[in-house]
Amino acid sequence: MPPNTDSKAPTSRNDVLFERAKRVIPGGVNSPVRAFKAVGGTPRFVQRAQGAYFWDADGQRYIDYIGSWGPMILGHGHPAVLEAVQKAALDGFSFGAPTEREVDLAEEIIKLVPSIEMIRLVSSGTEAAMSALRLARGATGRSKIIKFEGCYHGHADALLVKAGSGLATFGNPTSAGVPPEVVQHTLVLEYNNLAQLEEAFTLHGKELACLMIEPIAGNMNFVRASVPFMKRCRELCTQYGALLVFDEVMTGFRVALGGAQSVYAQLIPGFEPDMTVMGKVIGGGMPLAAFGAKKDVMQQLAPLGPVYQAGTLSGNPVATACGLATLRELQKPGFYEALGARTQSLVAGLTQAAAKAGVHFCGDSQGGMFGFFLLGQLPQNYATVMTTDSPAFNKFFHAMLDNGVYYAPALYEAGFVSAAHTAADIEETVDAAARFFSTR
Ligand SMILES: *Cc1c(COP(=O)(O)O)cnc(C)c1O
């Protein structure tokens, strides 16, 4: 841990809160990456946020490039969203009975994502991916699944897996508490590796329920599935009767109005996944996620079909109000063009600043999602992402933090720009990075 690189006075409220938190919450946090374990130092306890900024417990302001890990695409406290949430809250927090707003949100998502004909709302991405997996297995009557190293699909047991020792063997749990038997049907392949994909389908294709993939992987920073790779995923799934499941929890409504699938549909004629998992942006910062597919698949779900799935808070009236108001803002003309251009200007600015200082750096973005690497060229898979010089990344992270710029506190996480980020915010960020690079 770099001592005192980021904490100011010993009386920092962040330090005090972190000490208190650690006594009552494991690691002081309710989700591990928040603890700054990878980068060292004291996590910032957020006091409040507005637009592109948040303020920590010491009153320090940060330009926020996490946006709650993606949901805050409009920036914090957008007036239309705030109003919708306040109005909904006055009518009640939760009923455990259907509401009109759930129908509105389902119709809205289906209108914008043509591969989805029916959708079920849940409360977290984990729950959505777990349920999608069960539905894929139920609908196909098959058990085996393919996932890719570096893709995260939430923390359901069957999806917490790393690669096994070969394609004939299946994965190993990445977490204690997951029995090997639970992941024995999960095959983990290298992202963008066509030869492995072919071999896996040749060996197991007829037993596969689904192939689940982050089409633009945001949990190994930012890695796109190549077009030939994605095309082959589609072809093989069709050929062997396995479902192609897009985990768009991060990319849905973030990289484009139609999600990453609309980006691939532009590059591969007629392309669409069989099932889509969503979260983050569709809740606008409230606990809301969903999974959807064609009718024949979705009708396998209870109460229509034999695949059980349920939730006390599913389709929550306040969360759906927040999600709906968010989705309506995104449909305003030029929204994604402006967001995409702003995000590109950030990546371009950082790249130029690094080049000027002779620092290895590259980056990529789509819509309001970006990634950058202290590497000479963009990586294609998890193993290459992990060749990043992590002490160098940590120095960069802390230098930016000290300058009021909040990037993800881990080198394997994507970043997010919101509609509230201004050209001046980007300039301030690039200037801070340039100062850091020039000292390298
Ligand atoms: C965030 C994320 C999840 C998990 O969502 P939670 O709401 O954190 O459970 C699943 N898949 C992807 C691609 C994600 O980015």
PDB file of N, CA and C and ligand atoms in Angstrom, residues 124-127 129 152-155 214 219 247 249-250 280, ligand 1:
ATOM      1  N   SER A 124     -31.197  -7.091  -9.698  1.00  0.00           N
ATOM      2  CA  SER A 124     -29.754  -6.905  -9.879  1.00  0.00           C
ATOM      3  C   SER A 124     -29.284  -7.671 -11.103  1.00  0.00           C
ATOM      4  N   GLY A 125     -28.148  -7.260 -11.625  1.00  0.00           N
ATOM      5  CA  GLY A 125     -27.570  -7.939 -12.784  1.00  0.00           C
ATOM      6  C   GLY A 125     -27.249  -9.386 -12.474  1.00  0.00           C
ATOM      7  N   THR A 126     -26.792  -9.622 -11.258  1.00  0.00           N
ATOM      8  CA  THR A 126     -26.498 -10.995 -10.828  1.00  0.00           C
ATOM      9  C   THR A 126     -27.740 -11.867 -10.972  1.00  0.00           C
ATOM     10  N   GLU A 127     -28.834 -11.341 -10.454  1.00  0.00           N
ATOM     11  CA  GLU A 127     -30.094 -12.078 -10.484  1.00  0.00           C
ATOM     12  C   GLU A 127     -30.553 -12.307 -11.931  1.00  0.00           C
ATOM     13  N   ALA A 129     -28.643 -12.454 -14.703  1.00  0.00           N
ATOM     14  CA  ALA A 129     -27.781 -13.427 -15.394  1.00  0.00           C
ATOM     15  C   ALA A 129     -28.045 -14.840 -14.889  1.00  0.00           C
ATOM     16  N   TYR A 152     -17.553 -10.970 -16.669  1.00  0.00           N
ATOM     17  CA  TYR A 152     -18.231 -11.095 -15.374  1.00  0.00           C
ATOM     18  C   TYR A 152     -19.722 -11.072 -15.623  1.00  0.00           C
ATOM     19  N   HIS A 153     -20.407 -12.027 -15.026  1.00  0.00           N
ATOM     20  CA  HIS A 153     -21.860 -12.084 -15.197  1.00  0.00           C
ATOM     21  C   HIS A 153     -22.573 -12.079 -13.841  1.00  0.00           C
ATOM     22  N   GLY A 154     -22.000 -11.347 -12.893  1.00  0.00           N
ATOM     23  CA  GLY A 154     -22.546 -11.369 -11.549  1.00  0.00           C
ATOM     24  C   GLY A 154     -21.976 -12.543 -10.784  1.00  0.00           C
ATOM     25  N   HIS A 155     -22.435 -12.711  -9.537  1.00  0.00           N
ATOM     26  CA  HIS A 155     -21.763 -13.701  -8.687  1.00  0.00           C
ATOM     27  C   HIS A 155     -22.576 -14.954  -8.385  1.00  0.00           C
ATOM     28  N   GLU A 214     -20.062 -11.128 -22.642  1.00  0.00           N
ATOM     29  CA  GLU A 214     -20.111  -9.668 -22.638  1.00  0.00           C
ATOM     30  C   GLU A 214     -19.614  -9.255 -24.023  1.00  0.00           C
ATOM     31  N   ASN A 219     -15.556  -5.824 -17.898  1.00  0.00           N
ATOM     32  CA  ASN A 219     -15.030  -6.301 -16.626  1.00  0.00           C
ATOM     33  C   ASN A 219     -13.607  -6.809 -16.768  1.00  0.00           C
ATOM     34  N   ASP A 247     -24.759 -10.674 -22.340  1.00  0.00           N
ATOM     35  CA  ASP A 247     -24.827  -9.971 -21.063  1.00  0.00           C
ATOM     36  C   ASP A 247     -24.555  -8.496 -21.347  1.00  0.00           C
ATOM     37  N   VAL A 249     -25.567  -6.077 -19.273  1.00  0.00           N
ATOM     38  CA  VAL A 249     -25.802  -5.337 -18.028  1.00  0.00           C
ATOM     39  C   VAL A 249     -25.029  -4.015 -18.065  1.00  0.00           C
ATOM     40  N   MET A 250     -23.811  -4.072 -18.597  1.00  0.00           N
ATOM     41  CA  MET A 250     -23.020  -2.845 -18.669  1.00  0.00           C
ATOM     42  C   MET A 250     -23.252  -2.089 -19.975  1.00  0.00           C
ATOM     43  N   LYS A 280     -27.947  -2.049 -14.664  1.00  0.00           N
ATOM     44  CA  LYS A 280     -27.298  -0.738 -14.633  1.00  0.00           C
ATOM     45  C   LYS A 280     -28.148   0.384 -15.247  1.00  0.00           C
TER      46      LYS A 280
HETATM   47  C1  LIG B   1     -22.397  -5.269 -13.218  1.00  0.00           C
HETATM   48  C2  LIG B   1     -22.501  -6.479 -14.061  1.00  0.00           C
HETATM   49  C3  LIG B   1     -23.203  -7.623 -13.638  1.00  0.00           C
HETATM   50  C4  LIG B   1     -23.768  -7.768 -12.268  1.00  0.00           C
HETATM   51  O1  LIG B   1     -24.737  -6.833 -11.968  1.00  0.00           O
HETATM   52  P1  LIG B   1     -25.076  -6.510 -10.422  1.00  0.00           P
HETATM   53  O2  LIG B   1     -26.222  -5.568 -10.510  1.00  0.00           O
HETATM   54  O3  LIG B   1     -23.822  -5.918  -9.855  1.00  0.00           O
HETATM   55  O4  LIG B   1     -25.414  -7.796  -9.781  1.00  0.00           O
HETATM   56  C5  LIG B   1     -23.369  -8.657 -14.544  1.00  0.00           C
HETATM   57  N1  LIG B   1     -22.853  -8.592 -15.772  1.00  0.00           N
HETATM   58  C6  LIG B   1     -22.148  -7.532 -16.204  1.00  0.00           C
HETATM   59  C7  LIG B   1     -21.613  -7.512 -17.599  1.00  0.00           C
HETATM   60  C8  LIG B   1     -21.928  -6.450 -15.350  1.00  0.00           C
HETATM   61  O5  LIG B   1     -21.190  -5.418 -15.778  1.00  0.00           O
END
